[in-house]
Every structure is written in C-alpha cells, then in structure tokens.
Amino acid sequence: MDIVLLVKAAVMGIVEGLTEFLPISSTGHLILAGSLLGFDDDKAKVFDIAIQTGAIFAVILVYWQKIHSTVVALPRQAKARRLALNVVIGFLPAVVLGLVFGKMIKAHLFIPVVVASTFIIGGFIILWAEKRPPGSVRIEHVDDMTMWDALKVGLVQCFAMIPGTSRSGSTIIGGMLLGLSRQAATDFSFFLAIPTLIGAGAYSLYKERALLSVADIPLFSVGLVFSFISAWLCVRWLLKYISTHDFIPFAWYRIAFGIVVLATAWTGTVVWAE
C-alpha cells in the first residue's frame, strides 16, 4: 500500500472525526479536504462515507452507559422504549428520502462551491437559532421527547443530504428551534447518528462493492482508526462545551470558511476539484 495514500487516509479520518459531531458539516470538510489532497475519485467517496462508522463507535463508547441502560430496560421501562422508538422514528425520514434523492444529490451537489454556500447559509441559521427568546425551551431532557418531536427532528436531519449543511447542525439547531434544550438536542443528535451513519456506511459499501478489493483494507482501516480517535476526543470536548457555551462561534467559523472557499474559487487562487 502506498504510504502517501495511507497518510491521506489518516488526514481524512481526522477531518471526519473532528467535524462529524460539530455543526460545521463533516461531508463538506471531507469534500474540500479531498479536493486539496487529490483524494476525490469514486473510491474516495465510498471511503468518506465508510469512515463515519469509526466516528460512530466513538459516540457509542462515550454514551455506552446510557445506551446499555436503555437496552437493558426496554422490557420493563416505558421511558426506555420511548427513547428507542424515537430514534427509529427519527431515522426513517433519512432512509426514505436518501433512497429517493441520494443519487441525484451526489451527482449534482457534491462540489466545493455548493459546500461553501451552504456553510454560509447554515452559519446565519445558527445565529438566528441562538437568538431564541428565554422560555422557548419545551424539552429539557432527551427522555421527555415525544414521537412527534422525534419525527420533526428526523425530517430536519434530511436537510443534511445537501453537502455543507451538517447532519449534526441540522439536528441540533433544528431541535433547538423545535423547542429542545441545547443538551437534549445534542444528545438526540448523537443517538440518531448511530443508525443513520452506520446504515449509510453499510449501504455505501454494499452498493459500491465492485470498486473495492482486499487491498483496500489498510486504507479503510487507517481512516476508521483515526476517525474514531479524533471523534472520541471531539465528542467528549463538545459535551463539556455546551454546558456553558452556545454555538455562535461555529456560526462565524462557517461563514468565514465559506467566504474563503468562494473567494479562492472565484479568483483561481485554489483550483477546487469539481
């Protein structure tokens, strides 16, 4: 295996892990990083989706106590069954709309200029969400969500099919706009990520299996490991951060980064791959 290619896989894994659970779009960053690294062919696109599984293992590890207690309590606790059902309900819209529109979106929207534009738009949406008046929070804890709340967050998650929007950003900020506390929206976003990203990774690997071979195992393994490590560090940091901070810094980051990408693309300073 080419050492340079493994280094690229490690870099992409770090980018995935650091950005997957922040409201800044991991897909968008992977598209831009892949463009700069020359790691953007069809196999690289499968790689980008597959290494999300490494990031999800990090969430499972961080939330293991909650996940384990919920699973064990399913036969006897209505609260545990409600949370599990809410995750399933929130997951279904992404499955349906992903199967219907996924191919078209990948064919036409997975380009740097689209990513940069959605970065900027998403930044302004975060600024708007953080200006919610006091008392707009209806749900303080993820266990208090109803099925209708879960469905609405699941529908909002589908906006993340547009690259640069951010799955975490859609579910966390969308959840806040729908009346969830910052903590409840973040927790549900993480729980919802488990079936969503594992499902997307498994489906992508199966669908594009003709592109892959045994020789690709080191490449994917490196990406998964680095994605796991960086995501584990990021999730632990984020859970501490949201207890005392808002998401406004991420909004300004999105806006500034999007402007830089658009400016470099229009001036020709950076030749972003289409």
mmCIF file of C-alpha atoms in Angstrom:
data_model
loop_
_atom_site.group_PDB
_atom_site.id
_atom_site.type_symbol
_atom_site.label_atom_id
_atom_site.label_comp_id
_atom_site.label_asym_id
_atom_site.label_seq_id
_atom_site.Cartn_x
_atom_site.Cartn_y
_atom_site.Cartn_z
ATOM 1 C CA MET A 1 0.000 0.000 0.000
ATOM 2 C CA ASP A 2 1.247 3.464 -0.927
ATOM 3 C CA ILE A 3 2.414 5.311 2.230
ATOM 4 C CA VAL A 4 1.268 8.645 0.798
ATOM 5 C CA LEU A 5 -2.215 7.213 0.299
ATOM 6 C CA LEU A 6 -2.279 5.966 3.903
ATOM 7 C CA VAL A 7 -1.269 9.435 5.132
ATOM 8 C CA LYS A 8 -4.138 10.906 3.109
ATOM 9 C CA ALA A 9 -6.478 8.336 4.683
ATOM 10 C CA ALA A 10 -5.278 9.359 8.148
ATOM 11 C CA VAL A 11 -5.827 13.051 7.395
ATOM 12 C CA MET A 12 -9.304 12.359 6.058
ATOM 13 C CA GLY A 13 -10.082 10.250 9.139
ATOM 14 C CA ILE A 14 -9.028 13.096 11.433
ATOM 15 C CA VAL A 15 -11.135 15.577 9.454
ATOM 16 C CA GLU A 16 -14.144 13.252 9.666
ATOM 17 C CA GLY A 17 -13.799 12.663 13.392
ATOM 18 C CA LEU A 18 -13.295 16.316 14.288
ATOM 19 C CA THR A 19 -16.188 17.601 12.185
ATOM 20 C CA GLU A 20 -18.850 14.853 12.275
ATOM 21 C CA PHE A 21 -20.489 15.953 15.508
ATOM 22 C CA LEU A 22 -19.882 19.688 15.343
ATOM 23 C CA PRO A 23 -22.413 21.870 13.463
ATOM 24 C CA ILE A 24 -19.905 22.558 10.673
ATOM 25 C CA SER A 25 -20.500 19.677 8.216
ATOM 26 C CA SER A 26 -18.149 16.714 8.049
ATOM 27 C CA THR A 27 -19.201 15.956 4.464
ATOM 28 C CA GLY A 28 -18.397 19.495 3.417
ATOM 29 C CA HIS A 29 -14.972 19.385 5.041
ATOM 30 C CA LEU A 30 -14.238 15.964 3.522
ATOM 31 C CA ILE A 31 -15.152 17.239 0.047
ATOM 32 C CA LEU A 32 -12.862 20.244 0.456
ATOM 33 C CA ALA A 33 -10.033 18.230 2.045
ATOM 34 C CA GLY A 34 -10.334 15.540 -0.617
ATOM 35 C CA SER A 35 -10.208 18.186 -3.318
ATOM 36 C CA LEU A 36 -6.990 19.658 -1.873
ATOM 37 C CA LEU A 37 -5.388 16.235 -1.364
ATOM 38 C CA GLY A 38 -6.408 14.831 -4.740
ATOM 39 C CA PHE A 39 -8.378 12.175 -2.873
ATOM 40 C CA ASP A 40 -11.725 12.575 -4.587
ATOM 41 C CA ASP A 41 -12.326 9.714 -7.005
ATOM 42 C CA ASP A 42 -15.252 7.274 -6.752
ATOM 43 C CA LYS A 43 -13.452 5.040 -4.245
ATOM 44 C CA ALA A 44 -12.644 8.075 -2.094
ATOM 45 C CA LYS A 45 -16.350 8.954 -1.950
ATOM 46 C CA VAL A 46 -17.120 5.466 -0.614
ATOM 47 C CA PHE A 47 -14.237 5.875 1.838
ATOM 48 C CA ASP A 48 -15.672 9.180 3.116
ATOM 49 C CA ILE A 49 -18.970 7.519 3.994
ATOM 50 C CA ALA A 50 -17.461 4.304 5.367
ATOM 51 C CA ILE A 51 -15.154 6.002 7.876
ATOM 52 C CA GLN A 52 -18.163 7.650 9.520
ATOM 53 C CA THR A 53 -18.560 4.289 11.248
ATOM 54 C CA GLY A 54 -15.349 4.966 13.175
ATOM 55 C CA ALA A 55 -16.812 8.225 14.455
ATOM 56 C CA ILE A 56 -19.995 6.420 15.489
ATOM 57 C CA PHE A 57 -18.040 3.889 17.541
ATOM 58 C CA ALA A 58 -16.694 6.882 19.464
ATOM 59 C CA VAL A 59 -20.258 8.050 20.242
ATOM 60 C CA ILE A 60 -21.225 4.548 21.336
ATOM 61 C CA LEU A 61 -18.235 4.486 23.689
ATOM 62 C CA VAL A 62 -18.978 7.922 25.189
ATOM 63 C CA TYR A 63 -22.699 7.139 25.604
ATOM 64 C CA TRP A 64 -22.221 3.478 26.474
ATOM 65 C CA GLN A 65 -23.733 3.730 29.944
ATOM 66 C CA LYS A 66 -26.903 5.408 28.629
ATOM 67 C CA ILE A 67 -27.184 3.041 25.661
ATOM 68 C CA HIS A 68 -26.638 -0.042 27.822
ATOM 69 C CA SER A 69 -29.119 1.030 30.497
ATOM 70 C CA THR A 70 -31.734 1.835 27.836
ATOM 71 C CA VAL A 71 -31.371 -1.534 26.099
ATOM 72 C CA VAL A 72 -31.492 -3.450 29.381
ATOM 73 C CA ALA A 73 -34.596 -1.531 30.492
ATOM 74 C CA LEU A 74 -36.540 -1.984 27.231
ATOM 75 C CA PRO A 75 -38.743 -4.874 28.516
ATOM 76 C CA ARG A 76 -39.805 -3.070 31.700
ATOM 77 C CA GLN A 77 -39.493 0.711 31.285
ATOM 78 C CA ALA A 78 -41.767 2.826 29.103
ATOM 79 C CA LYS A 79 -39.162 5.613 29.118
ATOM 80 C CA ALA A 80 -36.541 3.328 27.570
ATOM 81 C CA ARG A 81 -38.964 2.049 24.932
ATOM 82 C CA ARG A 82 -39.976 5.621 24.073
ATOM 83 C CA LEU A 83 -36.353 6.682 23.526
ATOM 84 C CA ALA A 84 -35.632 3.654 21.344
ATOM 85 C CA LEU A 85 -38.802 4.228 19.328
ATOM 86 C CA ASN A 86 -37.983 7.914 18.935
ATOM 87 C CA VAL A 87 -34.577 7.052 17.479
ATOM 88 C CA VAL A 88 -36.220 4.689 14.971
ATOM 89 C CA ILE A 89 -38.835 7.301 14.034
ATOM 90 C CA GLY A 90 -36.189 9.990 13.628
ATOM 91 C CA PHE A 91 -34.092 7.676 11.456
ATOM 92 C CA LEU A 92 -36.815 6.709 8.956
ATOM 93 C CA PRO A 93 -37.113 10.012 7.004
ATOM 94 C CA ALA A 94 -33.406 9.872 6.124
ATOM 95 C CA VAL A 95 -33.837 6.325 4.837
ATOM 96 C CA VAL A 96 -36.792 7.174 2.613
ATOM 97 C CA LEU A 97 -35.529 10.491 1.246
ATOM 98 C CA GLY A 98 -31.976 9.192 0.949
ATOM 99 C CA LEU A 99 -33.091 6.339 -1.298
ATOM 100 C CA VAL A 100 -35.207 8.694 -3.416
ATOM 101 C CA PHE A 101 -32.882 11.679 -3.782
ATOM 102 C CA GLY A 102 -29.424 10.441 -2.729
ATOM 103 C CA LYS A 103 -28.100 9.588 -6.184
ATOM 104 C CA MET A 104 -29.259 12.866 -7.706
ATOM 105 C CA ILE A 105 -27.767 14.928 -4.882
ATOM 106 C CA LYS A 106 -24.392 13.181 -5.137
ATOM 107 C CA ALA A 107 -24.348 13.721 -8.893
ATOM 108 C CA HIS A 108 -25.051 17.464 -8.811
ATOM 109 C CA LEU A 109 -24.347 18.982 -5.380
ATOM 110 C CA PHE A 110 -21.112 17.379 -4.143
ATOM 111 C CA ILE A 111 -18.949 20.283 -5.324
ATOM 112 C CA PRO A 112 -16.940 22.863 -3.340
ATOM 113 C CA VAL A 113 -18.964 25.928 -4.364
ATOM 114 C CA VAL A 114 -22.210 24.344 -3.144
ATOM 115 C CA VAL A 115 -20.493 23.324 0.090
ATOM 116 C CA ALA A 116 -19.187 26.862 0.644
ATOM 117 C CA SER A 117 -22.619 28.372 0.001
ATOM 118 C CA THR A 118 -24.362 26.038 2.447
ATOM 119 C CA PHE A 119 -21.630 26.729 5.007
ATOM 120 C CA ILE A 120 -22.558 30.408 4.902
ATOM 121 C CA ILE A 121 -26.327 29.879 4.916
ATOM 122 C CA GLY A 122 -26.038 27.414 7.796
ATOM 123 C CA GLY A 123 -23.954 29.902 9.766
ATOM 124 C CA PHE A 124 -26.673 32.523 9.585
ATOM 125 C CA ILE A 125 -29.298 29.938 10.604
ATOM 126 C CA ILE A 126 -27.249 29.112 13.722
ATOM 127 C CA LEU A 127 -27.033 32.811 14.604
ATOM 128 C CA TRP A 128 -30.814 33.053 14.231
ATOM 129 C CA ALA A 129 -31.410 29.933 16.360
ATOM 130 C CA GLU A 130 -29.210 31.210 19.162
ATOM 131 C CA LYS A 131 -31.344 34.335 19.426
ATOM 132 C CA ARG A 132 -34.325 32.330 20.690
ATOM 133 C CA PRO A 133 -36.193 34.177 23.448
ATOM 134 C CA PRO A 134 -35.922 32.782 27.004
ATOM 135 C CA GLY A 135 -38.693 30.318 27.748
ATOM 136 C CA SER A 136 -38.818 28.844 24.233
ATOM 137 C CA VAL A 137 -37.448 25.527 25.513
ATOM 138 C CA ARG A 138 -40.163 22.885 25.968
ATOM 139 C CA ILE A 139 -37.997 19.802 26.457
ATOM 140 C CA GLU A 140 -35.033 19.785 28.819
ATOM 141 C CA HIS A 141 -34.103 16.092 28.607
ATOM 142 C CA VAL A 142 -33.955 13.678 25.668
ATOM 143 C CA ASP A 143 -36.147 11.172 27.572
ATOM 144 C CA ASP A 144 -39.021 13.678 27.523
ATOM 145 C CA MET A 145 -39.275 13.844 23.728
ATOM 146 C CA THR A 146 -42.479 12.658 22.060
ATOM 147 C CA MET A 147 -42.731 10.670 18.829
ATOM 148 C CA TRP A 148 -43.827 13.852 17.054
ATOM 149 C CA ASP A 149 -40.707 15.650 18.300
ATOM 150 C CA ALA A 150 -38.553 12.773 17.027
ATOM 151 C CA LEU A 151 -40.240 12.815 13.609
ATOM 152 C CA LYS A 152 -39.724 16.559 13.221
ATOM 153 C CA VAL A 153 -36.038 16.297 14.115
ATOM 154 C CA GLY A 154 -35.742 13.365 11.700
ATOM 155 C CA LEU A 155 -37.242 15.459 8.915
ATOM 156 C CA VAL A 156 -34.875 18.326 9.700
ATOM 157 C CA GLN A 157 -31.961 15.880 9.558
ATOM 158 C CA CYS A 158 -32.759 15.298 5.886
ATOM 159 C CA PHE A 159 -31.523 18.799 5.036
ATOM 160 C CA ALA A 160 -28.054 17.383 5.745
ATOM 161 C CA MET A 161 -28.301 15.444 2.492
ATOM 162 C CA ILE A 162 -27.175 18.723 0.917
ATOM 163 C CA PRO A 163 -23.384 18.740 1.429
ATOM 164 C CA GLY A 164 -22.128 21.503 3.677
ATOM 165 C CA THR A 165 -25.364 21.675 5.670
ATOM 166 C CA SER A 166 -24.155 19.397 8.514
ATOM 167 C CA ARG A 167 -26.116 16.471 9.920
ATOM 168 C CA SER A 168 -25.237 17.468 13.460
ATOM 169 C CA GLY A 169 -26.012 21.090 12.702
ATOM 170 C CA SER A 170 -29.393 20.208 11.227
ATOM 171 C CA THR A 171 -30.457 18.006 14.119
ATOM 172 C CA ILE A 172 -29.002 20.085 16.965
ATOM 173 C CA ILE A 173 -30.004 23.528 15.692
ATOM 174 C CA GLY A 174 -33.245 22.179 14.235
ATOM 175 C CA GLY A 175 -34.034 20.519 17.554
ATOM 176 C CA MET A 176 -33.387 23.775 19.403
ATOM 177 C CA LEU A 177 -35.721 25.659 17.051
ATOM 178 C CA LEU A 178 -38.347 22.981 17.704
ATOM 179 C CA GLY A 179 -38.170 23.559 21.457
ATOM 180 C CA LEU A 180 -35.457 21.194 22.677
ATOM 181 C CA SER A 181 -32.799 22.395 25.086
ATOM 182 C CA ARG A 182 -29.236 22.551 23.765
ATOM 183 C CA GLN A 183 -28.362 19.434 25.783
ATOM 184 C CA ALA A 184 -31.437 17.450 24.690
ATOM 185 C CA ALA A 185 -30.922 18.381 21.034
ATOM 186 C CA THR A 186 -27.249 17.381 21.190
ATOM 187 C CA ASP A 187 -27.958 14.066 22.916
ATOM 188 C CA PHE A 188 -30.697 13.125 20.444
ATOM 189 C CA SER A 189 -28.471 14.149 17.542
ATOM 190 C CA PHE A 190 -25.813 11.724 18.774
ATOM 191 C CA PHE A 191 -28.295 8.879 19.327
ATOM 192 C CA LEU A 192 -29.817 9.485 15.899
ATOM 193 C CA ALA A 193 -26.368 9.400 14.325
ATOM 194 C CA ILE A 194 -25.834 5.766 15.336
ATOM 195 C CA PRO A 195 -28.346 4.108 12.945
ATOM 196 C CA THR A 196 -28.067 6.888 10.362
ATOM 197 C CA LEU A 197 -24.309 6.754 9.833
ATOM 198 C CA ILE A 198 -23.889 3.005 10.321
ATOM 199 C CA GLY A 199 -26.710 2.452 7.820
ATOM 200 C CA ALA A 200 -25.232 4.912 5.323
ATOM 201 C CA GLY A 201 -21.783 3.322 5.613
ATOM 202 C CA ALA A 202 -23.052 -0.241 5.209
ATOM 203 C CA TYR A 203 -25.285 0.708 2.267
ATOM 204 C CA SER A 204 -22.476 2.571 0.512
ATOM 205 C CA LEU A 205 -20.022 -0.315 0.936
ATOM 206 C CA TYR A 206 -22.579 -2.806 -0.384
ATOM 207 C CA LYS A 207 -23.675 -0.642 -3.295
ATOM 208 C CA GLU A 208 -20.126 0.187 -4.418
ATOM 209 C CA ARG A 209 -18.570 -3.176 -3.571
ATOM 210 C CA ALA A 210 -17.363 -3.588 -7.161
ATOM 211 C CA LEU A 211 -14.943 -0.692 -6.607
ATOM 212 C CA LEU A 212 -13.340 -2.334 -3.579
ATOM 213 C CA SER A 213 -10.904 -5.175 -3.016
ATOM 214 C CA VAL A 214 -8.964 -6.823 -0.198
ATOM 215 C CA ALA A 215 -6.085 -4.471 -0.991
ATOM 216 C CA ASP A 216 -8.220 -1.558 0.243
ATOM 217 C CA ILE A 217 -8.463 -2.910 3.804
ATOM 218 C CA PRO A 218 -5.374 -0.986 5.091
ATOM 219 C CA LEU A 219 -6.689 2.249 3.575
ATOM 220 C CA PHE A 220 -10.114 1.934 5.177
ATOM 221 C CA SER A 221 -8.671 0.668 8.460
ATOM 222 C CA VAL A 222 -6.423 3.718 8.832
ATOM 223 C CA GLY A 223 -9.351 6.037 8.109
ATOM 224 C CA LEU A 224 -11.581 4.262 10.631
ATOM 225 C CA VAL A 225 -8.979 4.313 13.407
ATOM 226 C CA PHE A 226 -8.143 7.994 13.023
ATOM 227 C CA SER A 227 -11.825 8.856 12.676
ATOM 228 C CA PHE A 228 -12.584 7.003 15.918
ATOM 229 C CA ILE A 229 -9.801 8.654 17.930
ATOM 230 C CA SER A 230 -10.481 12.199 16.766
ATOM 231 C CA ALA A 231 -14.269 11.791 17.156
ATOM 232 C CA TRP A 232 -13.882 10.424 20.691
ATOM 233 C CA LEU A 233 -11.845 13.470 21.692
ATOM 234 C CA CYS A 234 -14.257 15.826 19.932
ATOM 235 C CA VAL A 235 -17.452 14.392 21.449
ATOM 236 C CA ARG A 236 -16.041 14.490 24.971
ATOM 237 C CA TRP A 237 -14.985 18.099 24.448
ATOM 238 C CA LEU A 238 -18.330 19.127 22.896
ATOM 239 C CA LEU A 239 -20.407 17.733 25.762
ATOM 240 C CA LYS A 240 -18.399 19.852 28.194
ATOM 241 C CA TYR A 241 -18.507 22.881 25.899
ATOM 242 C CA ILE A 242 -22.292 23.039 25.502
ATOM 243 C CA SER A 243 -22.838 23.088 29.264
ATOM 244 C CA THR A 244 -21.542 26.664 29.403
ATOM 245 C CA HIS A 245 -21.360 27.917 25.793
ATOM 246 C CA ASP A 246 -23.561 28.433 22.737
ATOM 247 C CA PHE A 247 -22.927 27.607 19.066
ATOM 248 C CA ILE A 248 -22.293 31.168 17.842
ATOM 249 C CA PRO A 249 -18.523 30.631 17.336
ATOM 250 C CA PHE A 250 -19.325 27.745 14.973
ATOM 251 C CA ALA A 251 -21.669 30.024 13.031
ATOM 252 C CA TRP A 252 -18.950 32.611 12.435
ATOM 253 C CA TYR A 253 -16.498 29.849 11.535
ATOM 254 C CA ARG A 254 -18.912 28.520 8.913
ATOM 255 C CA ILE A 255 -19.479 31.964 7.426
ATOM 256 C CA ALA A 256 -15.771 32.849 7.342
ATOM 257 C CA PHE A 257 -14.718 29.475 5.936
ATOM 258 C CA GLY A 258 -17.434 29.567 3.282
ATOM 259 C CA ILE A 259 -16.376 33.044 2.171
ATOM 260 C CA VAL A 260 -12.732 31.933 1.918
ATOM 261 C CA VAL A 261 -13.655 28.936 -0.239
ATOM 262 C CA LEU A 262 -15.841 31.035 -2.543
ATOM 263 C CA ALA A 263 -13.187 33.748 -2.820
ATOM 264 C CA THR A 264 -10.379 31.318 -3.651
ATOM 265 C CA ALA A 265 -12.590 29.533 -6.173
ATOM 266 C CA TRP A 266 -13.646 32.717 -7.965
ATOM 267 C CA THR A 267 -10.132 34.227 -8.035
ATOM 268 C CA GLY A 268 -8.491 30.962 -9.059
ATOM 269 C CA THR A 269 -6.187 31.012 -6.012
ATOM 270 C CA VAL A 270 -7.227 27.425 -5.324
ATOM 271 C CA VAL A 271 -8.435 25.120 -8.059
ATOM 272 C CA TRP A 272 -11.144 23.157 -6.281
ATOM 273 C CA ALA A 273 -11.973 19.864 -7.960
ATOM 274 C CA GLU A 274 -15.485 19.644 -9.383
#
